[in-house]
mmCIF file of C-alpha atoms in Angstrom:
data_model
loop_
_atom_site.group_PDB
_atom_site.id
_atom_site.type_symbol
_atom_site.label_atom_id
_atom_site.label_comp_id
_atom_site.label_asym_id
_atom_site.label_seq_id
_atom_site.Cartn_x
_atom_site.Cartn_y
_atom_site.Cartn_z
ATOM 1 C CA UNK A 1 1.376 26.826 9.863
ATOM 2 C CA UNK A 2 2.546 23.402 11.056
ATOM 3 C CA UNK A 3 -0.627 21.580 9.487
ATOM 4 C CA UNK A 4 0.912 22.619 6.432
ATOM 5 C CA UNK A 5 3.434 20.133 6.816
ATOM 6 C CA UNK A 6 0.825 17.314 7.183
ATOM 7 C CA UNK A 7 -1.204 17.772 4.397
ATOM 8 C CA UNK A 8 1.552 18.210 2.631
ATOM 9 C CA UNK A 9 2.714 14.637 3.956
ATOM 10 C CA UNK A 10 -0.920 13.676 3.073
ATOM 11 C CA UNK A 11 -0.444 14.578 -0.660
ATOM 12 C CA UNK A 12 2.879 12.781 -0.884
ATOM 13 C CA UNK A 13 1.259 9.686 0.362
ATOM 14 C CA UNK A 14 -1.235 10.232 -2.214
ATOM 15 C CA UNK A 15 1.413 10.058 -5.052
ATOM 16 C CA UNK A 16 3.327 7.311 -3.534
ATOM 17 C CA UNK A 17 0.082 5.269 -3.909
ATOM 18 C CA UNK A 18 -0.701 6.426 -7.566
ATOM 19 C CA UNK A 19 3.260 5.145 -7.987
ATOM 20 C CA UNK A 20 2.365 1.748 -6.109
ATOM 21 C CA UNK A 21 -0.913 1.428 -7.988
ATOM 22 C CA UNK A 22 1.032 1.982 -11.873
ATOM 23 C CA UNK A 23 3.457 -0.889 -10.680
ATOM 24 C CA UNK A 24 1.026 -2.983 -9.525
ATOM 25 C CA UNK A 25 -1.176 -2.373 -13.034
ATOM 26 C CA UNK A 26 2.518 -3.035 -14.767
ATOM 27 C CA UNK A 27 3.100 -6.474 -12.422
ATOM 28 C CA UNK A 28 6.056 -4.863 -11.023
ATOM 29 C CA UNK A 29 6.257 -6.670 -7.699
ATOM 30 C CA UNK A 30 9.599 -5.579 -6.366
ATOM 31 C CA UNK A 31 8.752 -2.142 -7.233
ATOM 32 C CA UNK A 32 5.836 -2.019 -5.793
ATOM 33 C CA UNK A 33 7.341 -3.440 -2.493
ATOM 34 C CA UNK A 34 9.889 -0.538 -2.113
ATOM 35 C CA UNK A 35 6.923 1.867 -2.298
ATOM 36 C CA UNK A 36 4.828 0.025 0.082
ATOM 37 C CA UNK A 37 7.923 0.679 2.736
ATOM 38 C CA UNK A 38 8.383 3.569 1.810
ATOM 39 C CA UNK A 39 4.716 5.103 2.024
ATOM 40 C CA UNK A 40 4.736 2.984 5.529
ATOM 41 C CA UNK A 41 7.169 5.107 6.729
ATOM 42 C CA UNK A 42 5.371 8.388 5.803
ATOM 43 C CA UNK A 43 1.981 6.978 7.111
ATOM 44 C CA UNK A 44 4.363 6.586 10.514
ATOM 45 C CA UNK A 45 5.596 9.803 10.607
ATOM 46 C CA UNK A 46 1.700 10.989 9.722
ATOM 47 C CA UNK A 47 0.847 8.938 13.043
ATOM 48 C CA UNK A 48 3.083 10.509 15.176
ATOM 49 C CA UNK A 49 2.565 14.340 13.971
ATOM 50 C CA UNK A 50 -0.964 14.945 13.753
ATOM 51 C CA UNK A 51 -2.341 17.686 14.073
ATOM 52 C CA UNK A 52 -4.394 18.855 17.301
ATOM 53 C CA UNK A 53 -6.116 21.679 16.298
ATOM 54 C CA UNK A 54 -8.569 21.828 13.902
ATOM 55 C CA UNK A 55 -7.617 22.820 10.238
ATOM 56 C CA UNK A 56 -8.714 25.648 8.408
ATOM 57 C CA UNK A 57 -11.154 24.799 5.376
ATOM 58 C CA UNK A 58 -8.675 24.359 2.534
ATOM 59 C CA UNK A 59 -6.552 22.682 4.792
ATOM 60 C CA UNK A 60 -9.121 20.260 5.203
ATOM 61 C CA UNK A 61 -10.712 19.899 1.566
ATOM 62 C CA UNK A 62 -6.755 19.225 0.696
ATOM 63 C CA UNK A 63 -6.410 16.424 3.583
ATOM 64 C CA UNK A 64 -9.663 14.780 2.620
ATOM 65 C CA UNK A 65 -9.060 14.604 -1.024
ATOM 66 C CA UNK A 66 -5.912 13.106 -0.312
ATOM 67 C CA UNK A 67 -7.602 10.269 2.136
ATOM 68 C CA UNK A 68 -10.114 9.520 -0.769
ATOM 69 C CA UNK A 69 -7.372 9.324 -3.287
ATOM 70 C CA UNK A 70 -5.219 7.037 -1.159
ATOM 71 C CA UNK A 71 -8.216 5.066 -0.007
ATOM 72 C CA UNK A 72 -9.444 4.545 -3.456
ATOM 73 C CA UNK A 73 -5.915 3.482 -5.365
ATOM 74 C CA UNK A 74 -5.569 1.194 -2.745
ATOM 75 C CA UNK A 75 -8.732 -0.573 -3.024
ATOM 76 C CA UNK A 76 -7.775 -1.075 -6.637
ATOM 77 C CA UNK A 77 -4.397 -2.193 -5.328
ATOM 78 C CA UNK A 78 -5.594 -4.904 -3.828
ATOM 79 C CA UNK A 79 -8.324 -5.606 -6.704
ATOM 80 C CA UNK A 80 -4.810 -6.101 -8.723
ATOM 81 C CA UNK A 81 -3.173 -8.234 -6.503
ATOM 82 C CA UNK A 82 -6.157 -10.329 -5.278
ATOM 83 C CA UNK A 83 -5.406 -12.725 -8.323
ATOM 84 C CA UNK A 84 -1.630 -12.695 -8.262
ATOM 85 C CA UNK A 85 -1.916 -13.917 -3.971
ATOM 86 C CA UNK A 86 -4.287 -16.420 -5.126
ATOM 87 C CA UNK A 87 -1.986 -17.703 -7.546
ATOM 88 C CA UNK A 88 0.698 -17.484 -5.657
ATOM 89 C CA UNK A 89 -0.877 -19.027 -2.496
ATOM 90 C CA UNK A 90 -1.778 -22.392 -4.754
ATOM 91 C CA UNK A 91 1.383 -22.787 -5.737
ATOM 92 C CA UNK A 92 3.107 -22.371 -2.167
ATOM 93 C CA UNK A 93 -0.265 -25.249 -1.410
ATOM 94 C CA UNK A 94 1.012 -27.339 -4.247
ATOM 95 C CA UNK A 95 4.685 -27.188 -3.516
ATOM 96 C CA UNK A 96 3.776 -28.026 0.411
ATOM 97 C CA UNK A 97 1.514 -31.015 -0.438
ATOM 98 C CA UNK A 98 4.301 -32.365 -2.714
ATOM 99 C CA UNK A 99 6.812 -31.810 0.325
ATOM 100 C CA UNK A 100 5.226 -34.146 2.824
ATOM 101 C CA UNK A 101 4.056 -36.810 0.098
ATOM 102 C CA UNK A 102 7.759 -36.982 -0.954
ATOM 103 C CA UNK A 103 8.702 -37.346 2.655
ATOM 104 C CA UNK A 104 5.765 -39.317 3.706
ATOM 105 C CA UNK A 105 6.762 -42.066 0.406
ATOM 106 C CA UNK A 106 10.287 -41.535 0.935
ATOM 107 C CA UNK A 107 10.839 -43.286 4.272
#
């Protein structure tokens, strides 16, 4: 009955992403940050306790469902954030080329 305890770690990775995918849809940024630690370190513990024996069929459907639902909230994860890192990413660009032309003018 161990492989109870990883789908069940499955499914709780599954709602930590629909959690990481509502802040992300509200712009929360810091929230979304605690959850990404914090489904990291169930993802670790799923990495070290796999299971080695095969699972029975609802076992499975349950594990697979929950792959597909993590897989697919964080594709639109990133769809989300895409624009906000590109944003982000010019400004850091802007601030840096502003940087050196100050201390290239300054001297």
């Amino acid at each position: 009955m161990e492989y109870q305890n990883t789908i069940q770690l499955y499914e709780t990775v599954a709602k930590i992403m629909q959690q990481m995918l509502h802040a992300a849809k509200m712009e929360d940024w810091d929230t979304l940050t605690e959850l990404e630690a914090f489904c990291a370190q169930h993802i670790a513990t799923l990495k070290t306790i796999e299971d080695a024996q095969p699972l029975p069929k609802d076992a499975l459907k349950r594990k697979v469902a929950s792959i597909k639902s993590i897989l697919a909230d964080d594709r639109e994860i990133r769809n989300l954030i895409s624009p906000w890192m590109a944003k982000l990413n010019a400004l850091m660009n802007t601030n840096q080329t502003e940087r050196r032309l100050t201390q290239a003018y300054s001297q």
